[in-house]
Amino acid sequence: MKLSKYGQFAGLALAGSLALSACGSDQAVDPENAADASNVNCVDGGGTLAGAGSSAQENAVAAWTAAYEGACGDTTVNYDAVGSGAGRSQFIDGAVTFAGSDAALDKKETEQATKRCKGSEVVNLPAYISPIAVAFNLDGIDSLNLKPEVIGDIFNQKITKWNDEKIAADNPDVELPDTKIVPVNRSDESGTTENFTSYLAEAAGDAWPHEPDGNWPIEPAEAAQGSSGVVAAIQGGQGTVGYVDASHVKGLGTAAVGVGDEFVAYSPEAAAAIVDASPEREGNTENDHAIELDYLTKESSAYPIVLVSYEIACMEYEDEKNAELVKSFLSYVISEAGQQASSDETGSAPISSTTRDKLQATIDKISASA
């Protein structure tokens, strides 16, 4: 199967690529702002590529899809933002060709996915890097300084009022209200939850006595489905606080997080700093690129609560068209243009050129089984 390189931007995507509403997303990309994908390698004859998973990625996927379908007019990308856990399950079951996940496949899932890939290797490709914001809704307060152990106590429901002395100690210039804290967590299995609880388990000490997990480990005060659901719950209350991919937090107050003796606000640059300082997961193969984040960094330029979201794919597919569509789309996703499109739409941190080269080397090997 041949790939064709479009020499110019081939018209903007149709309705299905501009809004992913048909595939579970409530996000849309303005056609006037759709990114250039003029150098994408399109698959001759086009086709339909099905993916599912991370709701944190949904805004980025909307941007990628709009640009990609604009260049490859005979190809449709359907992405259902059902959450990372459901996306991994759909991939393992063979319902979708690729998955988006805010956590890499674990050992058991890798074994199951290898069977789904008919014995070929399954790989985790970190394509979306974004801070996880601690977002809150308090009238007149836009930002707060919160140490990791205080964040742990808040979400473990041990600190229950916003004017608690532990919060007040690091916010002497803020008039904190005697308002009840209502923590909001994800109701669905979520890679965002797994990343957030991994951070708390490492950084919050005794304030968070729970193991990292994609499912919320305690009885919730309030819970909501997906990133958009968490934001809606925070916006709909007073004194509410939650954790969410930073691309979703417009209009909410956010926390600067304690790192060493400093407090660091989230930003793409601060998110990239901790990723660049973190090693790949022990036991990775040459083609697998899962990352072990260093949550205990003392680097004052690094924001420590970071979501590294992966694209999960087989190295071999039974269907040649699926193999070529995955190669084509994921090559655009990790390209400089694709990463800039995501950054412009969501504020994500573009992957480094070193990471891009490693991921592209893996994607280039994706093929159809003989």
CSV table of C-alpha atoms in Angstrom, one decimal:
chain,number,residue,atom,x,y,z
A,1,MET,CA,0.0,0.0,0.0
A,2,LYS,CA,1.4,3.4,-1.0
A,3,LEU,CA,1.5,6.6,0.9
A,4,SER,CA,1.1,9.9,-0.9
A,5,LYS,CA,2.5,13.2,0.3
A,6,TYR,CA,0.2,16.1,-0.2
A,7,GLY,CA,2.2,19.1,-1.4
A,8,GLN,CA,-0.3,21.7,-0.1
A,9,PHE,CA,-3.0,21.9,2.5
A,10,ALA,CA,-5.8,20.0,0.8
A,11,GLY,CA,-8.9,21.7,2.2
A,12,LEU,CA,-10.1,21.7,5.7
A,13,ALA,CA,-11.7,18.8,7.4
A,14,LEU,CA,-15.4,18.1,7.1
A,15,ALA,CA,-17.7,18.2,10.0
A,16,GLY,CA,-16.7,14.9,11.4
A,17,SER,CA,-13.1,16.0,11.8
A,18,LEU,CA,-13.9,19.5,13.2
A,19,ALA,CA,-16.1,18.2,16.0
A,20,LEU,CA,-15.7,14.7,17.5
A,21,SER,CA,-19.2,14.7,18.8
A,22,ALA,CA,-20.0,11.6,16.8
A,23,CYS,CA,-17.2,9.8,18.6
A,24,GLY,CA,-17.8,10.9,22.2
A,25,SER,CA,-16.1,14.3,22.4
A,26,ASP,CA,-17.7,17.6,23.1
A,27,GLN,CA,-14.8,19.6,21.8
A,28,ALA,CA,-14.4,21.3,18.4
A,29,VAL,CA,-11.7,23.0,16.4
A,30,ASP,CA,-12.5,26.2,14.5
A,31,PRO,CA,-11.8,25.6,10.8
A,32,GLU,CA,-10.0,29.0,10.6
A,33,ASN,CA,-7.5,27.7,13.2
A,34,ALA,CA,-7.0,24.2,11.9
A,35,ALA,CA,-3.2,23.4,11.8
A,36,ASP,CA,-1.3,23.0,8.6
A,37,ALA,CA,-0.6,19.3,7.8
A,38,SER,CA,0.8,19.9,4.3
A,39,ASN,CA,3.6,17.4,4.6
A,40,VAL,CA,1.6,14.5,6.0
A,41,ASN,CA,2.0,11.1,4.3
A,42,CYS,CA,-1.6,10.2,3.3
A,43,VAL,CA,-2.7,6.7,2.6
A,44,ASP,CA,-3.7,6.1,-1.1
A,45,GLY,CA,-7.4,5.4,-1.2
A,46,GLY,CA,-7.9,6.7,2.4
A,47,GLY,CA,-10.0,4.8,4.9
A,48,THR,CA,-11.3,5.0,8.4
A,49,LEU,CA,-9.1,4.8,11.5
A,50,ALA,CA,-10.8,4.0,14.8
A,51,GLY,CA,-9.3,5.0,18.2
A,52,ALA,CA,-10.6,5.4,21.7
A,53,GLY,CA,-9.4,6.3,25.2
A,54,SER,CA,-8.0,9.3,27.1
A,55,SER,CA,-10.4,12.2,27.6
A,56,ALA,CA,-7.4,14.3,28.5
A,57,GLN,CA,-6.3,14.0,24.9
A,58,GLU,CA,-9.7,14.9,23.4
A,59,ASN,CA,-8.8,18.5,22.6
A,60,ALA,CA,-5.5,17.5,21.1
A,61,VAL,CA,-7.0,14.7,19.1
A,62,ALA,CA,-9.6,17.2,17.8
A,63,ALA,CA,-6.8,19.4,16.6
A,64,TRP,CA,-4.8,16.5,15.1
A,65,THR,CA,-7.9,15.1,13.3
A,66,ALA,CA,-8.9,18.5,11.8
A,67,ALA,CA,-5.5,19.0,10.3
A,68,TYR,CA,-5.0,15.4,9.2
A,69,GLU,CA,-8.4,15.0,7.6
A,70,GLY,CA,-7.9,18.4,6.0
A,71,ALA,CA,-4.8,17.1,4.2
A,72,CYS,CA,-6.0,13.6,3.7
A,73,GLY,CA,-9.6,14.3,2.5
A,74,ASP,CA,-10.5,10.6,1.9
A,75,THR,CA,-9.5,9.5,5.4
A,76,THR,CA,-11.7,9.7,8.5
A,77,VAL,CA,-10.3,9.4,12.1
A,78,ASN,CA,-12.9,8.5,14.7
A,79,TYR,CA,-11.8,8.9,18.3
A,80,ASP,CA,-14.1,8.1,21.2
A,81,ALA,CA,-12.9,9.9,24.4
A,82,VAL,CA,-14.3,7.3,26.8
A,83,GLY,CA,-11.4,7.4,29.2
A,84,SER,CA,-8.1,5.7,29.3
A,85,GLY,CA,-9.2,2.5,31.0
A,86,ALA,CA,-12.0,1.9,28.5
A,87,GLY,CA,-9.8,2.8,25.6
A,88,ARG,CA,-7.2,0.2,26.7
A,89,SER,CA,-10.0,-2.4,27.0
A,90,GLN,CA,-11.4,-1.6,23.6
A,91,PHE,CA,-7.9,-1.9,22.1
A,92,ILE,CA,-7.3,-5.2,23.8
A,93,ASP,CA,-10.7,-6.4,22.6
A,94,GLY,CA,-9.9,-5.4,19.0
A,95,ALA,CA,-12.7,-2.9,18.8
A,96,VAL,CA,-10.3,-0.1,17.8
A,97,THR,CA,-7.0,0.1,15.9
A,98,PHE,CA,-5.2,2.4,18.4
A,99,ALA,CA,-5.8,3.6,21.9
A,100,GLY,CA,-5.0,6.9,23.7
A,101,SER,CA,-4.1,6.3,27.4
A,102,ASP,CA,-2.8,8.5,30.2
A,103,ALA,CA,-1.0,5.4,31.6
A,104,ALA,CA,1.1,2.9,29.7
A,105,LEU,CA,-0.1,-0.7,29.5
A,106,ASP,CA,0.8,-2.7,32.6
A,107,LYS,CA,2.3,-6.2,32.5
A,108,LYS,CA,-1.1,-8.0,32.4
A,109,GLU,CA,-2.5,-5.6,29.8
A,110,THR,CA,0.6,-6.0,27.7
A,111,GLU,CA,0.2,-9.8,27.7
A,112,GLN,CA,-3.5,-9.4,26.7
A,113,ALA,CA,-2.7,-6.8,24.0
A,114,THR,CA,0.1,-9.0,22.5
A,115,LYS,CA,-2.6,-11.6,21.9
A,116,ARG,CA,-4.8,-9.0,20.3
A,117,CYS,CA,-1.8,-8.0,18.1
A,118,LYS,CA,-1.6,-11.7,17.1
A,119,GLY,CA,1.7,-12.1,18.9
A,120,SER,CA,3.4,-9.0,17.6
A,121,GLU,CA,4.7,-6.4,20.0
A,122,VAL,CA,2.4,-3.7,21.5
A,123,VAL,CA,4.0,-0.3,22.1
A,124,ASN,CA,3.4,2.8,24.2
A,125,LEU,CA,4.3,6.0,22.4
A,126,PRO,CA,4.3,9.2,24.6
A,127,ALA,CA,2.7,11.8,22.2
A,128,TYR,CA,0.9,14.2,24.6
A,129,ILE,CA,2.5,15.9,27.6
A,130,SER,CA,0.5,18.2,29.7
A,131,PRO,CA,0.4,19.4,33.3
A,132,ILE,CA,-2.4,18.0,35.5
A,133,ALA,CA,-3.8,21.1,37.2
A,134,VAL,CA,-5.2,21.2,40.7
A,135,ALA,CA,-8.2,23.3,39.8
A,136,PHE,CA,-10.7,24.9,42.2
A,137,ASN,CA,-13.7,27.2,42.4
A,138,LEU,CA,-13.5,29.9,45.0
A,139,ASP,CA,-15.0,33.4,44.5
A,140,GLY,CA,-12.3,36.0,44.1
A,141,ILE,CA,-9.3,33.6,44.3
A,142,ASP,CA,-7.4,32.7,41.2
A,143,SER,CA,-4.3,30.9,42.6
A,144,LEU,CA,-3.1,29.3,45.7
A,145,ASN,CA,0.2,27.7,46.9
A,146,LEU,CA,-0.3,24.1,47.9
A,147,LYS,CA,2.4,21.7,49.2
A,148,PRO,CA,2.1,18.1,48.2
A,149,GLU,CA,1.2,16.9,51.7
A,150,VAL,CA,-1.6,19.5,51.8
A,151,ILE,CA,-2.9,18.4,48.4
A,152,GLY,CA,-2.9,14.8,49.8
A,153,ASP,CA,-4.8,15.8,52.9
A,154,ILE,CA,-7.4,17.7,50.8
A,155,PHE,CA,-8.1,14.8,48.5
A,156,ASN,CA,-7.9,12.3,51.4
A,157,GLN,CA,-10.7,14.5,53.0
A,158,LYS,CA,-8.6,15.3,56.1
A,159,ILE,CA,-8.5,19.0,55.4
A,160,THR,CA,-12.1,20.1,55.1
A,161,LYS,CA,-12.2,23.9,55.1
A,162,TRP,CA,-10.4,26.3,52.8
A,163,ASN,CA,-9.2,28.5,55.7
A,164,ASP,CA,-7.4,25.5,57.3
A,165,GLU,CA,-4.2,26.6,58.9
A,166,LYS,CA,-2.1,24.3,56.7
A,167,ILE,CA,-3.4,26.1,53.6
A,168,ALA,CA,-3.2,29.5,55.2
A,169,ALA,CA,0.4,29.1,56.2
A,170,ASP,CA,1.5,29.2,52.5
A,171,ASN,CA,-1.0,31.8,51.4
A,172,PRO,CA,-0.6,34.7,53.9
A,173,ASP,CA,-1.8,37.3,51.5
A,174,VAL,CA,-5.0,35.5,50.5
A,175,GLU,CA,-8.3,36.0,52.5
A,176,LEU,CA,-9.4,32.4,52.7
A,177,PRO,CA,-13.1,31.7,53.3
A,178,ASP,CA,-14.6,29.4,55.9
A,179,THR,CA,-15.9,27.3,53.0
A,180,LYS,CA,-16.3,23.5,52.9
A,181,ILE,CA,-13.8,21.8,50.6
A,182,VAL,CA,-15.5,19.5,48.1
A,183,PRO,CA,-13.0,17.3,46.3
A,184,VAL,CA,-14.1,16.0,42.9
A,185,ASN,CA,-12.5,12.9,41.5
A,186,ARG,CA,-13.0,10.9,38.3
A,187,SER,CA,-15.8,8.3,38.5
A,188,ASP,CA,-14.4,6.3,35.6
A,189,GLU,CA,-11.1,4.4,35.4
A,190,SER,CA,-8.7,7.1,34.3
A,191,GLY,CA,-5.0,7.5,33.4
A,192,THR,CA,-5.3,11.0,34.8
A,193,THR,CA,-6.3,9.5,38.2
A,194,GLU,CA,-3.4,7.1,37.9
A,195,ASN,CA,-0.9,9.8,37.2
A,196,PHE,CA,-2.4,12.0,40.0
A,197,THR,CA,-2.4,9.3,42.6
A,198,SER,CA,1.1,8.2,41.6
A,199,TYR,CA,2.3,11.8,42.3
A,200,LEU,CA,0.5,11.8,45.7
A,201,ALA,CA,1.9,8.4,46.6
A,202,GLU,CA,5.4,9.6,46.0
A,203,ALA,CA,5.3,13.2,47.1
A,204,ALA,CA,2.6,13.5,49.8
A,205,GLY,CA,4.1,11.1,52.3
A,206,ASP,CA,1.7,9.9,55.1
A,207,ALA,CA,-0.9,12.4,53.8
A,208,TRP,CA,-1.7,10.0,51.0
A,209,PRO,CA,-1.6,6.4,52.3
A,210,HIS,CA,-3.0,4.8,49.1
A,211,GLU,CA,-1.4,3.0,46.2
A,212,PRO,CA,-1.4,4.5,42.7
A,213,ASP,CA,-4.5,3.4,40.8
A,214,GLY,CA,-6.6,4.4,37.8
A,215,ASN,CA,-9.7,4.0,40.0
A,216,TRP,CA,-10.2,6.5,42.8
A,217,PRO,CA,-9.2,4.7,46.0
A,218,ILE,CA,-11.6,6.1,48.6
A,219,GLU,CA,-15.3,6.9,48.9
A,220,PRO,CA,-15.7,10.1,46.9
A,221,ALA,CA,-17.2,13.4,48.1
A,222,GLU,CA,-18.2,14.0,44.5
A,223,ALA,CA,-17.3,12.2,41.3
A,224,ALA,CA,-17.7,12.8,37.6
A,225,GLN,CA,-17.2,11.1,34.2
A,226,GLY,CA,-14.2,12.3,32.1
A,227,SER,CA,-12.2,15.4,32.2
A,228,SER,CA,-15.1,17.6,31.0
A,229,GLY,CA,-17.3,16.1,33.7
A,230,VAL,CA,-14.9,17.0,36.4
A,231,VAL,CA,-14.6,20.5,35.2
A,232,ALA,CA,-18.4,20.9,35.0
A,233,ALA,CA,-18.6,19.6,38.6
A,234,ILE,CA,-16.0,22.1,39.8
A,235,GLN,CA,-17.7,25.0,38.0
A,236,GLY,CA,-21.1,24.0,39.3
A,237,GLY,CA,-20.1,24.2,43.0
A,238,GLN,CA,-18.4,26.5,45.4
A,239,GLY,CA,-15.4,25.3,47.3
A,240,THR,CA,-14.9,22.5,44.8
A,241,VAL,CA,-11.5,21.2,43.8
A,242,GLY,CA,-10.4,18.6,41.4
A,243,TYR,CA,-7.5,17.4,39.2
A,244,VAL,CA,-7.7,17.7,35.5
A,245,ASP,CA,-5.6,18.0,32.3
A,246,ALA,CA,-4.6,21.6,32.1
A,247,SER,CA,-6.2,22.1,28.7
A,248,HIS,CA,-9.7,21.9,30.4
A,249,VAL,CA,-9.2,24.5,33.3
A,250,LYS,CA,-10.1,27.8,31.6
A,251,GLY,CA,-11.8,30.1,34.1
A,252,LEU,CA,-11.0,28.1,37.2
A,253,GLY,CA,-8.5,28.9,39.9
A,254,THR,CA,-5.3,26.7,40.0
A,255,ALA,CA,-2.6,25.8,42.4
A,256,ALA,CA,1.1,26.4,42.3
A,257,VAL,CA,2.6,23.1,43.7
A,258,GLY,CA,5.4,22.9,46.2
A,259,VAL,CA,8.7,21.7,44.8
A,260,GLY,CA,11.5,21.9,47.3
A,261,ASP,CA,11.4,25.3,48.8
A,262,GLU,CA,9.5,26.9,45.9
A,263,PHE,CA,6.0,26.8,44.5
A,264,VAL,CA,5.8,26.1,40.8
A,265,ALA,CA,2.8,27.0,38.6
A,266,TYR,CA,1.8,24.7,35.7
A,267,SER,CA,3.0,25.6,32.2
A,268,PRO,CA,4.0,23.6,29.1
A,269,GLU,CA,7.7,24.5,29.8
A,270,ALA,CA,7.5,23.3,33.4
A,271,ALA,CA,5.8,20.0,32.3
A,272,ALA,CA,8.5,19.4,29.7
A,273,ALA,CA,11.2,20.0,32.3
A,274,ILE,CA,10.2,17.0,34.5
A,275,VAL,CA,9.7,14.7,31.5
A,276,ASP,CA,13.1,15.5,30.1
A,277,ALA,CA,14.6,14.7,33.5
A,278,SER,CA,12.8,11.4,33.9
A,279,PRO,CA,14.0,8.0,32.6
A,280,GLU,CA,12.2,5.5,30.4
A,281,ARG,CA,10.4,2.6,32.2
A,282,GLU,CA,12.7,-0.2,33.3
A,283,GLY,CA,12.2,-3.2,31.0
A,284,ASN,CA,11.1,-1.3,27.9
A,285,THR,CA,11.9,-2.9,24.6
A,286,GLU,CA,13.7,-1.0,21.8
A,287,ASN,CA,10.2,0.0,20.5
A,288,ASP,CA,8.4,0.7,23.7
A,289,HIS,CA,8.8,4.2,25.2
A,290,ALA,CA,6.9,4.3,28.5
A,291,ILE,CA,8.3,6.9,31.0
A,292,GLU,CA,9.0,6.7,34.7
A,293,LEU,CA,8.3,10.2,36.0
A,294,ASP,CA,10.5,11.6,38.8
A,295,TYR,CA,7.8,13.0,41.1
A,296,LEU,CA,10.3,13.9,43.8
A,297,THR,CA,12.4,16.3,41.8
A,298,LYS,CA,13.7,19.4,43.6
A,299,GLU,CA,14.2,21.2,40.3
A,300,SER,CA,12.4,24.6,40.7
A,301,SER,CA,11.7,24.9,37.0
A,302,ALA,CA,9.7,21.6,36.9
A,303,TYR,CA,6.0,21.2,37.6
A,304,PRO,CA,5.7,17.7,39.1
A,305,ILE,CA,2.1,16.7,38.4
A,306,VAL,CA,2.3,15.8,34.8
A,307,LEU,CA,0.2,13.7,32.5
A,308,VAL,CA,2.2,11.8,29.8
A,309,SER,CA,-0.5,10.4,27.5
A,310,TYR,CA,0.4,7.6,25.1
A,311,GLU,CA,-0.8,6.3,21.8
A,312,ILE,CA,-0.9,2.5,22.0
A,313,ALA,CA,-0.5,0.5,18.8
A,314,CYS,CA,0.5,-2.9,17.5
A,315,MET,CA,3.7,-3.3,15.6
A,316,GLU,CA,1.9,-5.6,13.2
A,317,TYR,CA,-1.7,-5.6,12.1
A,318,GLU,CA,-3.6,-8.3,10.1
A,319,ASP,CA,-5.1,-5.7,7.8
A,320,GLU,CA,-2.6,-3.7,5.7
A,321,LYS,CA,-4.9,-0.7,5.4
A,322,ASN,CA,-5.1,-0.4,9.2
A,323,ALA,CA,-1.3,-0.7,9.5
A,324,GLU,CA,-0.7,2.1,7.0
A,325,LEU,CA,-3.4,4.4,8.5
A,326,VAL,CA,-1.9,4.0,12.0
A,327,LYS,CA,1.6,4.8,10.6
A,328,SER,CA,0.3,7.8,8.7
A,329,PHE,CA,-1.8,9.3,11.5
A,330,LEU,CA,0.7,8.7,14.3
A,331,SER,CA,3.6,10.1,12.2
A,332,TYR,CA,1.6,13.3,11.9
A,333,VAL,CA,0.7,13.3,15.6
A,334,ILE,CA,4.4,13.2,16.7
A,335,SER,CA,5.6,15.5,13.9
A,336,GLU,CA,6.7,19.0,14.7
A,337,ALA,CA,3.6,20.4,13.0
A,338,GLY,CA,1.3,17.9,14.9
A,339,GLN,CA,2.9,18.8,18.3
A,340,GLN,CA,2.5,22.5,17.6
A,341,ALA,CA,-1.1,22.0,16.7
A,342,SER,CA,-1.7,20.3,20.0
A,343,SER,CA,0.2,23.0,21.9
A,344,ASP,CA,-1.7,25.8,20.2
A,345,GLU,CA,-5.1,24.1,21.0
A,346,THR,CA,-4.4,22.8,24.5
A,347,GLY,CA,-1.2,24.4,25.9
A,348,SER,CA,0.6,21.0,25.9
A,349,ALA,CA,4.3,20.6,25.9
A,350,PRO,CA,5.7,19.5,22.5
A,351,ILE,CA,7.9,16.4,22.7
A,352,SER,CA,11.6,17.0,22.1
A,353,SER,CA,13.3,16.2,18.8
A,354,THR,CA,15.2,13.4,20.6
A,355,THR,CA,11.9,11.8,21.6
A,356,ARG,CA,10.4,12.4,18.2
A,357,ASP,CA,13.3,10.5,16.5
A,358,LYS,CA,12.9,7.5,18.8
A,359,LEU,CA,9.1,7.4,18.3
A,360,GLN,CA,9.3,7.8,14.5
A,361,ALA,CA,11.8,4.9,14.4
A,362,THR,CA,9.2,2.7,16.1
A,363,ILE,CA,6.3,4.0,13.9
A,364,ASP,CA,8.3,3.3,10.7
A,365,LYS,CA,8.4,-0.4,11.7
A,366,ILE,CA,4.7,-0.8,12.0
A,367,SER,CA,3.5,-3.2,9.2
A,368,ALA,CA,1.0,-5.8,8.2
A,369,SER,CA,1.6,-9.4,9.0
A,370,ALA,CA,2.4,-11.6,6.1
